[in-house]
Coordinates of C-alpha atoms in Angstrom, one line a residue:
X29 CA -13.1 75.3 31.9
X30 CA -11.0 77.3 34.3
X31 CA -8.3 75.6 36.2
X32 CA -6.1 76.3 39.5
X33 CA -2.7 77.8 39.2
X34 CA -0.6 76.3 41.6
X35 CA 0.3 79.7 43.5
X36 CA -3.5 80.3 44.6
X37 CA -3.3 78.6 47.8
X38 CA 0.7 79.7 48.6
X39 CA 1.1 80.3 52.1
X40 CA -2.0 78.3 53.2
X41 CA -1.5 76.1 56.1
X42 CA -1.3 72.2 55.3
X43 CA -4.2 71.6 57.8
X44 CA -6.3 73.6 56.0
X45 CA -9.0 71.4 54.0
X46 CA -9.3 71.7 50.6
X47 CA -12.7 70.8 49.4
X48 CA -12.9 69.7 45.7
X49 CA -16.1 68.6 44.2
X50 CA -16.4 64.7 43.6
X51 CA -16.3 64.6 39.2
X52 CA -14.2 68.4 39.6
X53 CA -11.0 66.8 40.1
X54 CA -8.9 68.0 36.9
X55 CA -10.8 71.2 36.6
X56 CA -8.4 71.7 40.2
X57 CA -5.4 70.4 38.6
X58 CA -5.5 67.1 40.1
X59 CA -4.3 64.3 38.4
X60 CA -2.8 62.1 40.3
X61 CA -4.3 58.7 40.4
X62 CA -3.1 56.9 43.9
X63 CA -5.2 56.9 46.9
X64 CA -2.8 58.4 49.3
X65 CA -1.7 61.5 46.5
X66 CA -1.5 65.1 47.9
X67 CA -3.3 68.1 45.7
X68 CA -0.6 70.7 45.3
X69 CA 1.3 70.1 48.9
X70 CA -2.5 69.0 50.4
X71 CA -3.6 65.7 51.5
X72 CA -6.6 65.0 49.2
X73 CA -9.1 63.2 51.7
X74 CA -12.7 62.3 50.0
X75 CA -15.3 63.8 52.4
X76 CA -18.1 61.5 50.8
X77 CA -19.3 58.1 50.9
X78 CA -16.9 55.9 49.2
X79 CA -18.6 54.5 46.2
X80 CA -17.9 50.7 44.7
X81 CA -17.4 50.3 41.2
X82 CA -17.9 47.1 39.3
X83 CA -15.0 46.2 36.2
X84 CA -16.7 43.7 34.0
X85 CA -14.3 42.2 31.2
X86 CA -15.1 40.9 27.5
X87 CA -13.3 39.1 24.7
X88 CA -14.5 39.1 21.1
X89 CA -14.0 35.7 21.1
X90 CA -13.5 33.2 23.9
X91 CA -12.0 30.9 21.5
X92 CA -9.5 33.2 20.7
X93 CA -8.4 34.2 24.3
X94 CA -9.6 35.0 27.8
X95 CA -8.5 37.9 30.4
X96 CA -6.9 37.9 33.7
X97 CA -6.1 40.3 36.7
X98 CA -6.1 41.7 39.8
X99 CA -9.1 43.5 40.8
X100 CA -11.9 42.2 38.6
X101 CA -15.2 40.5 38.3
X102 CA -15.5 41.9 42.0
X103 CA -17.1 45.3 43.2
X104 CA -13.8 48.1 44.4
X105 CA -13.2 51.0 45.6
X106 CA -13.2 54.4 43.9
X107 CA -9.7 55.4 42.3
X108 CA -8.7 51.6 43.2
X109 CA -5.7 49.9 40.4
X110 CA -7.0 47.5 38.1
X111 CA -4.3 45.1 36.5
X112 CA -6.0 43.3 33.1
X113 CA -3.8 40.8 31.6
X114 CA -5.3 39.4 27.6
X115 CA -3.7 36.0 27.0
X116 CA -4.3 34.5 23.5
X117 CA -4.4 30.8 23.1
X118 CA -2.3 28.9 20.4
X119 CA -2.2 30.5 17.2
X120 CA -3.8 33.8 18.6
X121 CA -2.4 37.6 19.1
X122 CA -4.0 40.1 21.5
X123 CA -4.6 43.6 19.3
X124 CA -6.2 46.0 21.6
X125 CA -8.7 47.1 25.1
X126 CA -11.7 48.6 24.0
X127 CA -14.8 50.2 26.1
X128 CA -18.0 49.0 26.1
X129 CA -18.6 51.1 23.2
X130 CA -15.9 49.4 21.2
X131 CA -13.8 52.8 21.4
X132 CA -9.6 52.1 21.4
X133 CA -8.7 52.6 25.1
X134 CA -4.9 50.7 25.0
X135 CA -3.0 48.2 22.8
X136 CA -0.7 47.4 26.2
X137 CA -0.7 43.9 27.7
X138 CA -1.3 44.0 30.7
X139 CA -3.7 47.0 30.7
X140 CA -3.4 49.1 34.2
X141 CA -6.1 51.8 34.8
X142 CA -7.5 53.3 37.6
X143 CA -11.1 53.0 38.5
X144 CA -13.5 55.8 38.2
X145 CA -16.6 54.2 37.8
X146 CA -18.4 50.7 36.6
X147 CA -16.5 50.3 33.4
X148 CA -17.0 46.9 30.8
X149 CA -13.9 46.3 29.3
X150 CA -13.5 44.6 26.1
X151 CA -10.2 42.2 24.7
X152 CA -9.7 41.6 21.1
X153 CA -7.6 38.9 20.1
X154 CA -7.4 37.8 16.3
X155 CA -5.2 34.2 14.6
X156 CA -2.1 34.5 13.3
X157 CA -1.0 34.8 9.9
X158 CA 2.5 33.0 8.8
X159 CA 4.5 33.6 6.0
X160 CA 5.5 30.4 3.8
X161 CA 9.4 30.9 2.0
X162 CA 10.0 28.4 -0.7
X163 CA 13.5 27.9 -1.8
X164 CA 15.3 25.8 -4.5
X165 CA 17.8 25.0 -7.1
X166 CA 17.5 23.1 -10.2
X167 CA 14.0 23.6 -9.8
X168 CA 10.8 25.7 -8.9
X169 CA 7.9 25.4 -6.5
X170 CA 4.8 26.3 -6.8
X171 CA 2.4 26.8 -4.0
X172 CA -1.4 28.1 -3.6
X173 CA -0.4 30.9 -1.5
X174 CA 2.7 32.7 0.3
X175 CA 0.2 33.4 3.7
X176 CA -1.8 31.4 5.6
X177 CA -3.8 31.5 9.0
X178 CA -2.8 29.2 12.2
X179 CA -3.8 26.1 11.5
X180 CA -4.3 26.4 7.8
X181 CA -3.7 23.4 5.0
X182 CA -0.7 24.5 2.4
X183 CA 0.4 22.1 -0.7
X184 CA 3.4 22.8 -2.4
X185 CA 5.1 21.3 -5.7
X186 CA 8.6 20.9 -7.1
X187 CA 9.4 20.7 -10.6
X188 CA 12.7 19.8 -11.5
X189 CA 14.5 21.3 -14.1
X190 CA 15.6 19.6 -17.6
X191 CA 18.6 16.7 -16.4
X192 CA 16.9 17.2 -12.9
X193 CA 14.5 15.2 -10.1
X194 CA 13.2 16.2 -7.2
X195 CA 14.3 14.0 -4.0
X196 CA 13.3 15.9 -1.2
X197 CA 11.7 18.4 1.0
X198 CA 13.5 20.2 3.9
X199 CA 13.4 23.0 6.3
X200 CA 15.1 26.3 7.1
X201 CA 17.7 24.3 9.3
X202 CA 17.9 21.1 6.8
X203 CA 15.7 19.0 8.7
X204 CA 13.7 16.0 6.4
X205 CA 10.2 17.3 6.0
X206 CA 9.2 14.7 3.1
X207 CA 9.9 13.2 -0.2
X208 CA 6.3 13.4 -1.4
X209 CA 5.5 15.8 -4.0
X210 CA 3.4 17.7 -4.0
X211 CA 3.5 17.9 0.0
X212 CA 0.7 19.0 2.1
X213 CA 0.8 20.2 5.7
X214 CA -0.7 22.3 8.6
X215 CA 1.1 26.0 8.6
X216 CA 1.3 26.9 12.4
X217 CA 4.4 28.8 11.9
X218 CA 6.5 31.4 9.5
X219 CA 8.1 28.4 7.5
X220 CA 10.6 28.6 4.9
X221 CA 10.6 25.2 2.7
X222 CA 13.3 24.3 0.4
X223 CA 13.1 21.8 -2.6
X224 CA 16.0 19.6 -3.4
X225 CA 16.9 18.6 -6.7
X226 CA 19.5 15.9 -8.2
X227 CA 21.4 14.9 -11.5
X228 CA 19.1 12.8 -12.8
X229 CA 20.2 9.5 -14.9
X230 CA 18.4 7.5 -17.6
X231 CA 18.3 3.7 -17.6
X232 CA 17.2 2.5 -20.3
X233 CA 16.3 -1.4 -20.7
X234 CA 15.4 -3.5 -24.2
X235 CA 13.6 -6.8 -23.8
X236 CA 13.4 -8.1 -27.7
X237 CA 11.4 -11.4 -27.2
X238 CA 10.4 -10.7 -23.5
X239 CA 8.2 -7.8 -21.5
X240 CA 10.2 -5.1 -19.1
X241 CA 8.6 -5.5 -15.4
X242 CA 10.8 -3.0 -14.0
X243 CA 13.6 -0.9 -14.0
X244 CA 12.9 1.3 -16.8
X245 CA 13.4 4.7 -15.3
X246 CA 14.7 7.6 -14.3
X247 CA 17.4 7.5 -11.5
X248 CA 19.5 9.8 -8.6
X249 CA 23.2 8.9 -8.4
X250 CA 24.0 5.9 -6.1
X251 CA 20.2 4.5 -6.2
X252 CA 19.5 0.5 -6.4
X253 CA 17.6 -0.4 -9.4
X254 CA 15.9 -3.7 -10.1
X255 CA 16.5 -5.0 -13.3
X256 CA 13.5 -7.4 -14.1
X257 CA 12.2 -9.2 -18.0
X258 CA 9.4 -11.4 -18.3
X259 CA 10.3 -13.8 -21.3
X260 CA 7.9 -14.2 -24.1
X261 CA 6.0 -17.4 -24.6
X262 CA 8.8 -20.3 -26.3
X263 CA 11.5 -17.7 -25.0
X264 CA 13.8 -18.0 -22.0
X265 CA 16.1 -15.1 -20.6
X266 CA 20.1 -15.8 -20.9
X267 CA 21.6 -12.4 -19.6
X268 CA 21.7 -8.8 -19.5
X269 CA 24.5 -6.9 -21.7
X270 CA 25.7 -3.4 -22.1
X271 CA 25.5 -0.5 -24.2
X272 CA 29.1 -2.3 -25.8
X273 CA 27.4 -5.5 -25.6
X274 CA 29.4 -6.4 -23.0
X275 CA 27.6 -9.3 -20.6
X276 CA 26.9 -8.1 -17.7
X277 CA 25.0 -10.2 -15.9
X278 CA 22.4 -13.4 -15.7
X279 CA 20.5 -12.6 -12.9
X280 CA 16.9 -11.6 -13.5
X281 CA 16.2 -9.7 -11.6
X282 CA 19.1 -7.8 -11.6
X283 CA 19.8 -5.3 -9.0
X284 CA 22.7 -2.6 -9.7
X285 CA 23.6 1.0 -8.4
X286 CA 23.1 3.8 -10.8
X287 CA 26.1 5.9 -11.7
X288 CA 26.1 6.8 -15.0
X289 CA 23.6 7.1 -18.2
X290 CA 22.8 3.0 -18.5
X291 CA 21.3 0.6 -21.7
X292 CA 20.3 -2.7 -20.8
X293 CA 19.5 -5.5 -22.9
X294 CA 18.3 -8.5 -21.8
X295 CA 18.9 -11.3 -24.1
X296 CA 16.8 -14.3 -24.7
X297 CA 16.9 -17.8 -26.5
X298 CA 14.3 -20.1 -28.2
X299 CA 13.1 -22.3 -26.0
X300 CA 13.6 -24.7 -28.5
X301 CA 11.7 -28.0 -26.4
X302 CA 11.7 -30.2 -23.5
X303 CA 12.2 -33.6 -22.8
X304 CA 9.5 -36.1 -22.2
X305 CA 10.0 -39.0 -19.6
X306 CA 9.0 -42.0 -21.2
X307 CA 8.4 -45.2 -18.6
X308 CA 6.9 -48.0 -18.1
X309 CA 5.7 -49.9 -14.8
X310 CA 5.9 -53.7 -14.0
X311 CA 4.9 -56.0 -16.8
X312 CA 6.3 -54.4 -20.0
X313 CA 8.5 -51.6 -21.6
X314 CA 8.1 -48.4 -22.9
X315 CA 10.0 -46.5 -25.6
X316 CA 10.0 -42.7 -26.7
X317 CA 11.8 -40.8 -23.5
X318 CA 13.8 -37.5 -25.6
X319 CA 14.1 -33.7 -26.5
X320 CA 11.4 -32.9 -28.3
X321 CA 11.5 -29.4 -30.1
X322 CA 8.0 -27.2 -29.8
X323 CA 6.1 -28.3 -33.0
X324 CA 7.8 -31.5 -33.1
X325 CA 6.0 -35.0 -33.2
X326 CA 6.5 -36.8 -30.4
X327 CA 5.6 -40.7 -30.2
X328 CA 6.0 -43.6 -27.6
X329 CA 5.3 -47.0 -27.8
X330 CA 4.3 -49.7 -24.9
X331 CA 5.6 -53.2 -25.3
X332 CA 3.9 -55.5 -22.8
X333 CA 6.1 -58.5 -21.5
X334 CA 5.2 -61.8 -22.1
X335 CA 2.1 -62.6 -20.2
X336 CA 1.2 -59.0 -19.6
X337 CA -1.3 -56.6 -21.2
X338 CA -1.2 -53.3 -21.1
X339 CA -3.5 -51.2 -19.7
X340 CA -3.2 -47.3 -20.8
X341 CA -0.4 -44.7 -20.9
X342 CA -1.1 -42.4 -17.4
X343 CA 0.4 -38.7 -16.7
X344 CA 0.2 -36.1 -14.4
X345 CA 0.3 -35.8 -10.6
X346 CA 1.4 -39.4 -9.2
X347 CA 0.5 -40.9 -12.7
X348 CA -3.2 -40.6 -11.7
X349 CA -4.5 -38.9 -14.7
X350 CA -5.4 -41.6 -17.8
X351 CA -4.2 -40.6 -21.3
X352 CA -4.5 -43.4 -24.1
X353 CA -5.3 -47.4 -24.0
X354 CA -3.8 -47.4 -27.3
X355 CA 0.2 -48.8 -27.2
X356 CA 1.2 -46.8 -29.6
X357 CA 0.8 -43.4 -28.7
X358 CA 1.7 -39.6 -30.4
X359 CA 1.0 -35.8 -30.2
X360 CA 2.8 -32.8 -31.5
X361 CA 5.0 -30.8 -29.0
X362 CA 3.6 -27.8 -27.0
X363 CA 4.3 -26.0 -23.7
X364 CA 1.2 -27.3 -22.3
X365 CA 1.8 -31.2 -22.8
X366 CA 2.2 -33.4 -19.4
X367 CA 6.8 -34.1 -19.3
X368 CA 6.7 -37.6 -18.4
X369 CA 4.3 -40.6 -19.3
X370 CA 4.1 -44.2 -17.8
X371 CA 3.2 -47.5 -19.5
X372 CA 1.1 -49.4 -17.4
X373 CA 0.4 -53.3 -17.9
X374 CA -1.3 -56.2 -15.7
X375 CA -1.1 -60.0 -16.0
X376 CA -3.1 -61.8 -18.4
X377 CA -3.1 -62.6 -22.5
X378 CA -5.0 -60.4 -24.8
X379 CA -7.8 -62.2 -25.3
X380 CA -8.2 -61.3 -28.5
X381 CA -8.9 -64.6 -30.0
X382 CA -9.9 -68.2 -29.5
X383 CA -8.4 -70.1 -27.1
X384 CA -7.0 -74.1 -27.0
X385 CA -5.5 -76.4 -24.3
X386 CA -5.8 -75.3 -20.4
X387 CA -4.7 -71.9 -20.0
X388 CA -7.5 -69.6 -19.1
X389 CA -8.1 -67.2 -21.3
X390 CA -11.3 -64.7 -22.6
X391 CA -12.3 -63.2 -26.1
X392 CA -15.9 -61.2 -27.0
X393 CA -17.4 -62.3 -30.2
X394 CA -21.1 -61.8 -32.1
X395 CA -21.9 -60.0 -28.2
X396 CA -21.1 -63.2 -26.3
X397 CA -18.0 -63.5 -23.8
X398 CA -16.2 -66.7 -24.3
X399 CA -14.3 -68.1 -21.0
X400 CA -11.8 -70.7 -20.7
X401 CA -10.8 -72.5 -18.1
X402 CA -12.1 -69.9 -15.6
X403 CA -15.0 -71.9 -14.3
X404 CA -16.2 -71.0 -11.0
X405 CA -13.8 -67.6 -11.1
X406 CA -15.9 -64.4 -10.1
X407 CA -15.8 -62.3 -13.1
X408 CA -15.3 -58.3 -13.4
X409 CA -14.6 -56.3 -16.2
X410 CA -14.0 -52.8 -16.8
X411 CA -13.5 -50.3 -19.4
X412 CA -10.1 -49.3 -20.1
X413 CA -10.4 -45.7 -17.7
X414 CA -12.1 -48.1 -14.5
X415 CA -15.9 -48.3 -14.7
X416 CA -17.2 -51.3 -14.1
X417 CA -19.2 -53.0 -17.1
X418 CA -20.0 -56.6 -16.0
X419 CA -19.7 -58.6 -12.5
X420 CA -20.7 -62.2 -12.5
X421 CA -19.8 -65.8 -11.2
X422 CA -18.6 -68.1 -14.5
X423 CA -20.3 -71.2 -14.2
X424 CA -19.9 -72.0 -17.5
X425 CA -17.8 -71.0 -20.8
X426 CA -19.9 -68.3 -22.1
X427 CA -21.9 -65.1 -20.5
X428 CA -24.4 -63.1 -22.9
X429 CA -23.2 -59.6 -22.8
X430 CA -24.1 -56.3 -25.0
X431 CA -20.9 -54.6 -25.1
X432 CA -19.8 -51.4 -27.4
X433 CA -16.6 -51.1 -29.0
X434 CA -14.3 -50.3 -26.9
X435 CA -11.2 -51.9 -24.8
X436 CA -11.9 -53.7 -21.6
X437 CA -9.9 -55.3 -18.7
X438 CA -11.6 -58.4 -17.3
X439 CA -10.5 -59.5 -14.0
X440 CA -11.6 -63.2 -12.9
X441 CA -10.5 -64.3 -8.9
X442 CA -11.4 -67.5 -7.3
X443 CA -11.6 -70.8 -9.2
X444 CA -8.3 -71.9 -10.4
X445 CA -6.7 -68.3 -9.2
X446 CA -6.4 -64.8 -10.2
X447 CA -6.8 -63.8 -14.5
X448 CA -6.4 -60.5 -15.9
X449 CA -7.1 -60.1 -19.5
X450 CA -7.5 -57.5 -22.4
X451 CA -9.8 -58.0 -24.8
X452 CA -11.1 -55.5 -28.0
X453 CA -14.8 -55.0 -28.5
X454 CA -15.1 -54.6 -32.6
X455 CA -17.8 -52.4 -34.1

């Protein structure tokens, strides 16, 4: 290709056209690229139709990015100036322009060209990658990689050294990140991590006779520990002592801060018993109220007054819960046995043989229940825990009646007034 000198047309007047084929421009030397640009001291004036061009633009991935400019999307003018801007979205780098046939025109941002012709244009973003630095003392990290994409999960994990604990995570400017460990998070950014390591200190706790709950453990300097025994079964907890033996306290739990190396003991004591309420309601007395050591035989008596019977020994909640009809009364001592007992007793004679002069009275004999002096009372009569056996009017001194062994209340109203009595079905 031959090209112009720039002394072939010295001396030529400026009015003189200068006709330079359209596509022929640098073969003349002419390289300027603004509309208005003269050709070696000569206006350059296009003497043909003024084509429009057409500048389509791409991306490799709208995801990535989109473009923007002046002088796009839109048909202009031969040799017009075409402004591209590529702007990534979050996490996202622009790398380069290429043509439509994926050729490297420019790795600038914005992109300025001049147009010469329809022309696709192609941007090319790509994510970022991020560097993670982990730091520490006392300690190492490990992590499953030292690079990650935008966006990307990373897990990292201290391990403290011998006499060491990890107690936190923080970052390049000391900021709290986390005290979990391992620690996972999102990388959106180069990140340095550091790992944070303490003294460690060991307290120790015995609990001969009992069960540790907690406390056992390992400790920073300055933490709050909860001290806390369960007592064995017969066992009660007195106190906690030192390493000396020393008491130190008889709280449980105990709460404490850690500054040194610490063994606990917690000391217990046989529970060697309880003590058993023994009472009695109206009508009588009751004997046997005492500290009764676990295996121990403990044994209460009722002792009616006169013109009571009694009626059974009652426990539990409000006395509601029937034990014995028997007076005298004894079990061995155990953790599970009811602490108090009541005597209870109602008006009447026992019943438990014949009868003379006028005082109404009732005895069972050969299965026949002799009455006296209860004519015209309405009879009831229970067994000993409150079912009702018999219910009849007494119209005369005996009343047929089947009865197993067993104690029974009778109950007779009416007639001559009210009558409670006791009386013992033999086998």
């Amino acid at each position: 290709m031959c090209t112009l000198g720039s002394g072939v047309f010295q001396n030529v007047p400026t009015y003189c056209k200068v006709h330079i084929p359209k596509g022929s421009e640098e073969k003349y030397g002419w390289e300027s690229n603004a509309a208005n640009a003269k050709w070696q001291g000569f206006s350059i004036v296009p003497n043909f139709p003024i084509a429009k061009s057409f500048v389509t633009t791409l991306t490799n991935d709208s995801t990535m990015g989109y473009v923007t400019g002046r002088n796009i999307n839109d048909s202009i003018a031969y040799d017009t100036e075409v402004t591209l801007i590529a702007n990534p979205v979050d996490g996202h780098h622009f790398v380069e322009w290429t043509d439509a046939d994926g050729n490297s025109l420019s790795a600038a941002n914005p992109y300025i060209f001049n147009v010469a012709g329809d022309v696709t244009i192609q941007a090319h973003f790509a994510i970022n990658s991020y560097r993670v630095d982990l730091l520490a003392e006392n300690g190492t990290i490990t992590s499953d990689d030292s690079t990650y994409t935008h966006g990307a999960e990373a897990k990292v994990e201290a391990f403290p050294n011998t006499g060491y604990h990890f107690v936190k995570w923080t970052d390049a400017n000391g900021n709290n990140l986390s005290a979990d460990n391992p620690y996972t998070f999102i990388v959106k950014s180069d990140t340095t991590i550091r790992a944070h390591f303490t003294i460690s200190y060991r307290v120790k706790l015995s609990a001969r006779n009992g069960t540790i709950i907690s406390g056992d453990s390992v400790y920073a300097y300055g933490a709050e520990v909860k001290a806390e025994v369960s007592p064995n079964k017969n066992y009660y907890f007195v106190k906690w002592t030192d390493e000396d033996g020393d008491s130190l306290s008889a709280a449980n739990p105990y709460m404490f801060i850690v500054k040194r190396n610490m063994t606990l003991t917690a000391v217990f004591a046989m529970n060697v018993g309880d003590f058993i309420l023994v009472d009695a309601a109206e009508g009588g007395q009751a004997i046997g109220s005492g500290y009764y050591g676990y295996g121990t035989l403990v044994a209460m008596e009722a002792i009616p007054d006169s013109g009571y019977v009694f009626t059974g020994w009652k426990s539990g909640d409000n006395f509601k819960t029937l034990i014995t009809a028997n007076k005298k009364f004894h079990f061995v001592m155990t953790e599970k046995v009811f602490n108090a007992y009541r005597a209870y007793f109602a008006k009447g004679s026992t019943g438990s043989s014949k009868v003379s002069g006028s005082e109404a009275k009732a005895y069972y004999a050969e299965g026949t229940l002799h009455l006296a002096n209860l004519e015209g009372s309405d009879i009831s009569v229970h067994t000993i825990d409150g079912r009702q056996i018999l219910q009849f009017k007494a119209n005369n001194t005996e009343h047929s009646a089947a009865l197993p062994a067993g104690i029974y209340i009778l109950d007779a109203t009416g007639g001559k007034g009210r009558h409670v009595a006791k009386f013992v079905v033999k086998e």
